[in-house]
Tab-separated table of C-alpha atoms in Angstrom:
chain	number	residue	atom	x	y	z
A	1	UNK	CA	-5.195	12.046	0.677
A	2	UNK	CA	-2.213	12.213	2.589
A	3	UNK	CA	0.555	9.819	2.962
A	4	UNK	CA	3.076	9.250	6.168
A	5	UNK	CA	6.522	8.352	4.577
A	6	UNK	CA	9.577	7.688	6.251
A	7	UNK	CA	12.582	10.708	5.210
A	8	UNK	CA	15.140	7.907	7.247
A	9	UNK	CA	13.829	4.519	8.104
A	10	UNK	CA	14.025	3.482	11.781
A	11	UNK	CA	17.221	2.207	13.557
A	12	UNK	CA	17.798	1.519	17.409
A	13	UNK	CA	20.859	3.069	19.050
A	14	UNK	CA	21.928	1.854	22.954
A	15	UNK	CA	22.493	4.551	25.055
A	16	UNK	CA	22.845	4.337	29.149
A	17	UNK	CA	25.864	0.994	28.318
A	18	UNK	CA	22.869	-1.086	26.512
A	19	UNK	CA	20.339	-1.154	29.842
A	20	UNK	CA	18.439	1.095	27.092
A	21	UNK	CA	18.292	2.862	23.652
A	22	UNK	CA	16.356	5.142	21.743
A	23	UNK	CA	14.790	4.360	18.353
A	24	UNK	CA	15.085	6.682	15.498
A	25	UNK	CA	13.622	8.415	12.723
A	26	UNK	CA	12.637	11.038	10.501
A	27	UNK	CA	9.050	11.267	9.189
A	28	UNK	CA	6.888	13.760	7.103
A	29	UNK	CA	3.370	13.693	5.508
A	30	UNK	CA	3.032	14.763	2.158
A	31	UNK	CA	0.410	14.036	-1.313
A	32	UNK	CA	0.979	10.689	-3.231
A	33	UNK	CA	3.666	11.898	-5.627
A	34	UNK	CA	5.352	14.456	-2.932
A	35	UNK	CA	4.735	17.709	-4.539
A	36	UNK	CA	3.258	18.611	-1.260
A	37	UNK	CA	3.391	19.064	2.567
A	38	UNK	CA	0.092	18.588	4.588
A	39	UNK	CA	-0.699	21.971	5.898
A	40	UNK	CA	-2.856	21.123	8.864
A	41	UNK	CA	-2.134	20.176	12.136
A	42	UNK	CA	-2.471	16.450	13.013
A	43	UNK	CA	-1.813	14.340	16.386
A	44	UNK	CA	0.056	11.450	15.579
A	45	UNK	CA	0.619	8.209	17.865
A	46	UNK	CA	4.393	6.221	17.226
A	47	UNK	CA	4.166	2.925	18.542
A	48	UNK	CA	7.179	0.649	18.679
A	49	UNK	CA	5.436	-3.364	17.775
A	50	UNK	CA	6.586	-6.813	17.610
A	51	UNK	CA	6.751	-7.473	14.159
A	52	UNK	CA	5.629	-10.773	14.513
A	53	UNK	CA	2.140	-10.265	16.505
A	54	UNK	CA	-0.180	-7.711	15.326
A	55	UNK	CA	-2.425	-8.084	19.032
A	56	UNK	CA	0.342	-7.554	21.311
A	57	UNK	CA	0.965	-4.613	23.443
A	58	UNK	CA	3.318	-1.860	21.809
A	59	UNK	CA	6.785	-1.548	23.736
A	60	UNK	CA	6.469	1.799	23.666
A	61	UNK	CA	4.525	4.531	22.760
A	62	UNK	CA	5.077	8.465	22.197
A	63	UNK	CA	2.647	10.809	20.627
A	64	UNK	CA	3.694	13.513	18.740
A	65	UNK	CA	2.512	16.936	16.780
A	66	UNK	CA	2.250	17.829	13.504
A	67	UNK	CA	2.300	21.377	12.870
A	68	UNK	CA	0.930	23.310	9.791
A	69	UNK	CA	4.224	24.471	7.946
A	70	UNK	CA	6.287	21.357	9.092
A	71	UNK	CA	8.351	19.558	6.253
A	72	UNK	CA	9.545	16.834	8.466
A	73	UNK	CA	9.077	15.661	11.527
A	74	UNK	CA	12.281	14.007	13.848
A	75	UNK	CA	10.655	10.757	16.107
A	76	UNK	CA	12.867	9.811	19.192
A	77	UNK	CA	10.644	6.806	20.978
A	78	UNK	CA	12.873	5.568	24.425
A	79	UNK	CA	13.222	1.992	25.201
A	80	UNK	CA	14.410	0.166	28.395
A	81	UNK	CA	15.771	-3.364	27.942
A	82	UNK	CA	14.376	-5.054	30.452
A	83	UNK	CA	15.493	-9.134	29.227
A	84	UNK	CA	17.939	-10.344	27.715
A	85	UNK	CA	15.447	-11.992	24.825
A	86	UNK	CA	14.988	-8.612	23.606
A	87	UNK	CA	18.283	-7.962	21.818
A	88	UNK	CA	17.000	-10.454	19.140
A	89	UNK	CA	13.757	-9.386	18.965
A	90	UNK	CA	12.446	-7.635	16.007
A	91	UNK	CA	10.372	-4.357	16.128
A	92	UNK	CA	8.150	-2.060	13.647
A	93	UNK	CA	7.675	1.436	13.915
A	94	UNK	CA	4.516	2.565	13.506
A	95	UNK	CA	3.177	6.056	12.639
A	96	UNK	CA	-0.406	7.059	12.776
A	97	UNK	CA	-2.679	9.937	13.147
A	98	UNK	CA	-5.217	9.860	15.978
A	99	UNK	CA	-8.943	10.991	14.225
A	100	UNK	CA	-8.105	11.113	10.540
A	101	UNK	CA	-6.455	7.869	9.632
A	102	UNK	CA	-7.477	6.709	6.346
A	103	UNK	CA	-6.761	3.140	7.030
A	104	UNK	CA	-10.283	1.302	6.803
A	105	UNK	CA	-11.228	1.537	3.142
A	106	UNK	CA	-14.370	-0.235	3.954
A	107	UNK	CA	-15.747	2.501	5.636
A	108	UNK	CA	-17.924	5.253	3.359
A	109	UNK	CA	-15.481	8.134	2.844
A	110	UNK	CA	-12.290	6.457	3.540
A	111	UNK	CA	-10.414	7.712	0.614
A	112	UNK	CA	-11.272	11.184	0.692
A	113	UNK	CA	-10.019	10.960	4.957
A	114	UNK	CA	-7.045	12.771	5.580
A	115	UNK	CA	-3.588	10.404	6.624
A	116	UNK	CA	-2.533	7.066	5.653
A	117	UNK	CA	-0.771	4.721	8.417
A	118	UNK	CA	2.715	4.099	8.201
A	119	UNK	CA	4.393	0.782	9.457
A	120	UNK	CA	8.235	0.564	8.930
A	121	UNK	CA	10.176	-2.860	7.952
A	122	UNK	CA	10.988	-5.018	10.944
A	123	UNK	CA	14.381	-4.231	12.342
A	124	UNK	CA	16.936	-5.628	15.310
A	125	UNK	CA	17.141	-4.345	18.535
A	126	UNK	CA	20.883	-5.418	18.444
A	127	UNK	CA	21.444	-2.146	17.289
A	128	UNK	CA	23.119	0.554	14.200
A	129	UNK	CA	21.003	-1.015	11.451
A	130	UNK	CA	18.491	1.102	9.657
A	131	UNK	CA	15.305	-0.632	8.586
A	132	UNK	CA	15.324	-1.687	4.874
A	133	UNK	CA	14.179	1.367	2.696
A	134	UNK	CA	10.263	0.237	2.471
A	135	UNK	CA	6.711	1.523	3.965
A	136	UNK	CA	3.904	-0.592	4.709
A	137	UNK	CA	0.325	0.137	4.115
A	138	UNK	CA	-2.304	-2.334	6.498
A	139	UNK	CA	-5.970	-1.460	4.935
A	140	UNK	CA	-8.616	-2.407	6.444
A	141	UNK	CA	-11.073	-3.548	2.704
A	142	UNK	CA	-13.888	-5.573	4.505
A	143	UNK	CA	-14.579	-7.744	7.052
A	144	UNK	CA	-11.915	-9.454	8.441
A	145	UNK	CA	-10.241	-8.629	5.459
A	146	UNK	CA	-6.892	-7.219	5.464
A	147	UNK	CA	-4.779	-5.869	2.178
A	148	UNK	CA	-1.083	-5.660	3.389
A	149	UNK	CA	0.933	-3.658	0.511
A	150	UNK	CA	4.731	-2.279	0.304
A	151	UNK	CA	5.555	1.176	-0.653
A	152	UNK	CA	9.450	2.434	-1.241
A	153	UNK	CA	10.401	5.328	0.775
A	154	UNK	CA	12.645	6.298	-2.308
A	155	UNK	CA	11.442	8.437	-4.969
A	156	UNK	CA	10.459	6.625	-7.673
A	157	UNK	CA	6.568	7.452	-8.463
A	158	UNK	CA	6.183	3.813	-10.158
A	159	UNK	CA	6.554	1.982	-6.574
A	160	UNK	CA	4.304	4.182	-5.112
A	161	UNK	CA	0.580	4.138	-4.092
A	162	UNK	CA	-1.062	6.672	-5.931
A	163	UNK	CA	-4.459	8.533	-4.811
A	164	UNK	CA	-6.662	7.285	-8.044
A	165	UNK	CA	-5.470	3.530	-6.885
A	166	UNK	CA	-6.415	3.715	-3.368
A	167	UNK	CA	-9.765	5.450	-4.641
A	168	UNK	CA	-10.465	2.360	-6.661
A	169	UNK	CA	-9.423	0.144	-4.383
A	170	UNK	CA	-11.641	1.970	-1.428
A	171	UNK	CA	-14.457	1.784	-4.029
A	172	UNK	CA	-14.186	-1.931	-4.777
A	173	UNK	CA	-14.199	-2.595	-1.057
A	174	UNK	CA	-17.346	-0.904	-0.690
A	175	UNK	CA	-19.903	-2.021	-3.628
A	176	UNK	CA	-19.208	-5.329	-4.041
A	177	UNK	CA	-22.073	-6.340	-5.884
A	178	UNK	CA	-24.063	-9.763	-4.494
A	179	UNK	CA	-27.008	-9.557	-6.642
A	180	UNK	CA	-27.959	-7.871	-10.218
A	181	UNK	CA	-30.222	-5.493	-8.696
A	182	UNK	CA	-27.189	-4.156	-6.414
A	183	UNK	CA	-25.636	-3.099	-9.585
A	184	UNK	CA	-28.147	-0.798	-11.099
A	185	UNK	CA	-27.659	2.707	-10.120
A	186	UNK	CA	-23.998	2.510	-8.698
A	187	UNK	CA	-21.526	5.304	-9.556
A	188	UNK	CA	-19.477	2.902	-11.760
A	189	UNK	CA	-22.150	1.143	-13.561
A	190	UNK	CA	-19.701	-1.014	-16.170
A	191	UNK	CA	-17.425	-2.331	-13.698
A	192	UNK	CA	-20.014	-3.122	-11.385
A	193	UNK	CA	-21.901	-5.112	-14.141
A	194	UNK	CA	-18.716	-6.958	-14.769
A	195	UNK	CA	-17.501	-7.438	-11.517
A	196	UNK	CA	-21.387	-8.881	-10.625
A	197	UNK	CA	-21.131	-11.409	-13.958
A	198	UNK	CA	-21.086	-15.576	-11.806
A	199	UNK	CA	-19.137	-16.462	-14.493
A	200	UNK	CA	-15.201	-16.550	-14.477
A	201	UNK	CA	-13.182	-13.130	-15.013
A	202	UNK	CA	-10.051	-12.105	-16.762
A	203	UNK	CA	-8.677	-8.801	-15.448
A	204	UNK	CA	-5.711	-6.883	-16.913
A	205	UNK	CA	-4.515	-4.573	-14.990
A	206	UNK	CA	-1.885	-1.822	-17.291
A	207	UNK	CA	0.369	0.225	-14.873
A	208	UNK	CA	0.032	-1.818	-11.621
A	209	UNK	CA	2.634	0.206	-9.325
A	210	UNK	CA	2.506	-1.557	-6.203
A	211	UNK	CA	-0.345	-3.701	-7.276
A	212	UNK	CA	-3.052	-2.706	-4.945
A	213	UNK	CA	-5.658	-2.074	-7.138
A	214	UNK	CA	-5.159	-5.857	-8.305
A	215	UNK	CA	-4.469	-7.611	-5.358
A	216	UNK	CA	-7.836	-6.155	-3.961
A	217	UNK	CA	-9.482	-7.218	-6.917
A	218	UNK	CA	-8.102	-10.898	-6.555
A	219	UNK	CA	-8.575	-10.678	-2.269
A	220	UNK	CA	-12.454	-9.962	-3.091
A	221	UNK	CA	-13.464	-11.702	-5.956
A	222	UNK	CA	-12.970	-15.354	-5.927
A	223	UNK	CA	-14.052	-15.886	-9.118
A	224	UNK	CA	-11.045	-13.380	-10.791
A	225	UNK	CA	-7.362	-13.717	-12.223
A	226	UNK	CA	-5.487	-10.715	-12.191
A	227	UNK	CA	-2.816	-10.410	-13.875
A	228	UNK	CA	-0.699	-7.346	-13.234
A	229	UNK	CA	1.423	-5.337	-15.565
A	230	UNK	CA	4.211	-2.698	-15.253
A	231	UNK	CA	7.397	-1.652	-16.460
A	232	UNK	CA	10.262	-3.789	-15.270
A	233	UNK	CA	11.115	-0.962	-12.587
A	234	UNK	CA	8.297	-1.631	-10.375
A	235	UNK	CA	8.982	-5.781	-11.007
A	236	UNK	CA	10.637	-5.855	-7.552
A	237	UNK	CA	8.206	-3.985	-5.607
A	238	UNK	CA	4.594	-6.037	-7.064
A	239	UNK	CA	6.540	-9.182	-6.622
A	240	UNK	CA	7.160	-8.522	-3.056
A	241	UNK	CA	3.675	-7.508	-2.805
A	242	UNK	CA	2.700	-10.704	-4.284
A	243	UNK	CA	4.911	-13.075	-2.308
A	244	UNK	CA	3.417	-11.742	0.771
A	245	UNK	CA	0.011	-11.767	-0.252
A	246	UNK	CA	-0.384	-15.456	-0.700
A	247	UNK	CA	-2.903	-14.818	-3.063
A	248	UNK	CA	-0.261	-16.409	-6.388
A	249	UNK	CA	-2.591	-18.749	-7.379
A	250	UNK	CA	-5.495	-15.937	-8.746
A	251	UNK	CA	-2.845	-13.323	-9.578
A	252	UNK	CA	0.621	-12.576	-11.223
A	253	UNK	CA	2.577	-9.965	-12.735
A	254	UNK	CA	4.347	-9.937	-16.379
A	255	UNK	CA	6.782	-6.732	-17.497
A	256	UNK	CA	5.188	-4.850	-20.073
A	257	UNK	CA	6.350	-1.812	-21.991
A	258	UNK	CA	3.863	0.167	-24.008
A	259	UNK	CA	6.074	1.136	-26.499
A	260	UNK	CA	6.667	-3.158	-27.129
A	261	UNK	CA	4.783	-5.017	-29.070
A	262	UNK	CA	2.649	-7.028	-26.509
A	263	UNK	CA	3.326	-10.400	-25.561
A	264	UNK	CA	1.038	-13.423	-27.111
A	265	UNK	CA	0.776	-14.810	-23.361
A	266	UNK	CA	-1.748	-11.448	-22.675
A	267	UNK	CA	-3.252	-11.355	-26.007
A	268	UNK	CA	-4.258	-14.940	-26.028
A	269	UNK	CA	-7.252	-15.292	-24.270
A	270	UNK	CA	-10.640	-12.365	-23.875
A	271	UNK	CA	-10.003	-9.994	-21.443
A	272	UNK	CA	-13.007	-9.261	-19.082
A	273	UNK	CA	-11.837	-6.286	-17.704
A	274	UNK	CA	-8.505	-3.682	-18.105
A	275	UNK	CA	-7.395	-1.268	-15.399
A	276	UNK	CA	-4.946	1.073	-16.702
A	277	UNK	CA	-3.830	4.990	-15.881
A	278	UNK	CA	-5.344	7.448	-18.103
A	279	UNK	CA	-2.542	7.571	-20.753
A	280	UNK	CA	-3.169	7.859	-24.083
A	281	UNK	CA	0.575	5.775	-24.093
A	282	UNK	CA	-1.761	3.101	-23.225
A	283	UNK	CA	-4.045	3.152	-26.435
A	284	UNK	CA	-1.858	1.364	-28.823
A	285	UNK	CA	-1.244	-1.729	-26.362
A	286	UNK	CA	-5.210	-1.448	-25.402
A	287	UNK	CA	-6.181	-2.365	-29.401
A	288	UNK	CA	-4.362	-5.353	-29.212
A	289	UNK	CA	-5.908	-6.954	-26.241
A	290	UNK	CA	-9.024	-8.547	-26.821
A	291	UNK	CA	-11.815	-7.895	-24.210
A	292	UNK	CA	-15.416	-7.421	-22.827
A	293	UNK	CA	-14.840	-4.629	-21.158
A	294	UNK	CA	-12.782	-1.763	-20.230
A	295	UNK	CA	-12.515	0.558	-16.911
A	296	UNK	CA	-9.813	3.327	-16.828
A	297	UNK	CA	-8.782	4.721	-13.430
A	298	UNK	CA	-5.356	6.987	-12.258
């Protein structure tokens, strides 16, 4: 999987005494943790949107190249001002590649696609300001059924989505199970059995990130409370996840450090299920937790 990521968030600048301006930016494409450049050539289509309506037609649109050998890629996309209204609009920048987007995780085969969407923070047309330092990811994870998640730009690994999490998460979205005889014979056969029990479920997730892996749990399962778990770092990042969700009321997040003894609050009550990275850091905090059942995924 590959990742769009914004190198320098978007920012309008007036040119031609304010009758237009030119938005700017500086994009590149790389793996989940950024060891690596994609080495392919890709067509991608930059659309400038109305931040607040999803349907309406971009204000502009420029389609650019991505070369084989590129480390980052500079997007210019013109504008004409053509009402007053418009200086206190607010835009996203959008960045997508034409026949490989990876954005419907609904769809067999999703995950192992080639590019991930980018869609910038809103920003003013007024002009100078630089969009705030975050990417968002719109996936597509069934029908009618949108998960909206934030990504920094900035290089901390912990707010970032990771390949093994969008993997689950594209799996989930795909074999939900509606009956017991839709479980036997699935690639996952433990979750699936727990994920397909009518009953109530308890899900711990250890190393949530950006939380996507439990805020598509809680978006697809009615029956589930998630509760997500990370080190304060990534606090910030799964609470603004969370906020705009508006799924609070089956989900929440609580710091937790794996070198801490762990808090009675998650020990008190059987666990049905526990997502965590493969880290044997994780072991010591997994004995303490009682449960029913455990699935490990990066």
């Amino acid at each position: 999987m590959q990742y769009i990521r914004f190198l320098k968030t978007p920012r309008f600048v007036y040119t031609n005494g304010k009758r237009s301006g030119t938005v700017l930016a500086l994009v590149t494409i790389t793996s989940d943790l950024g060891e690596s450049f994609l080495f392919q050539d890709v067509a991608l289509t930059v659309k400038l949107l109305d931040s607040k309506s999803w349907t309406s037609l971009p204000l502009s649109v420029t389609r650019y190249s991505w070369k084989a050998g590129m480390r980052a890629l500079k997007i210019e996309l013109d504008l004409v001002i053509k009402q007053t209204e418009m200086f206190h609009r607010t835009v996203v920048l959008s960045v997508s590649s034409e026949k490989t987007t990876a954005d419907d995780l609904s769809q067999s085969g999703a995950a192992s696609s080639l590019v991930l969407s980018a869609y910038s923070s809103p920003f003013g047309l007024s002009g100078g300001l630089e969009a705030e330092g975050y990417v968002e990811r719109r996936l597509t994870i069934g029908r009618e059924k949108a998960l909206l998640i934030w990504e920094e730009t900035r290089e901390s690994i912990a707010r970032h989505i990771w390949d093994g999490g969008l993997a689950l998460t594209a799996y989930l979205a795909q074999n939900i199970p509606t009956s017991e005889s839709d479980i036997k014979g699935k690639n996952l056969d433990v979750l699936d059995k727990i994920l397909g029990l009518p009953e109530s479920l308890e899900v711990l997730e250890l190393g949530s990130g950006c939380g996507i892996v439990g805020l598509a749990l809680a978006s697809l399962y009615e029956n589930c409370h998630v509760t997500l778990t990370d080190l304060p770092l990534a606090e910030d990042i799964i609470v603004k996840n969370l906020e705009y969700s508006g799924l609070q009321g089956n989900i929440d997040f609580k710091p937790l450090d794996w070198d801490q003894n762990i808090p009675e609050n998650l020990t008190a009550k059987p666990i049905g299920l526990i997502r965590t990275l493969i880290d044997t850091s994780a072991r010591r905090a997994l004995q303490e937790v009682p449960r029913c059942g455990y699935f490990a995924g990066a």
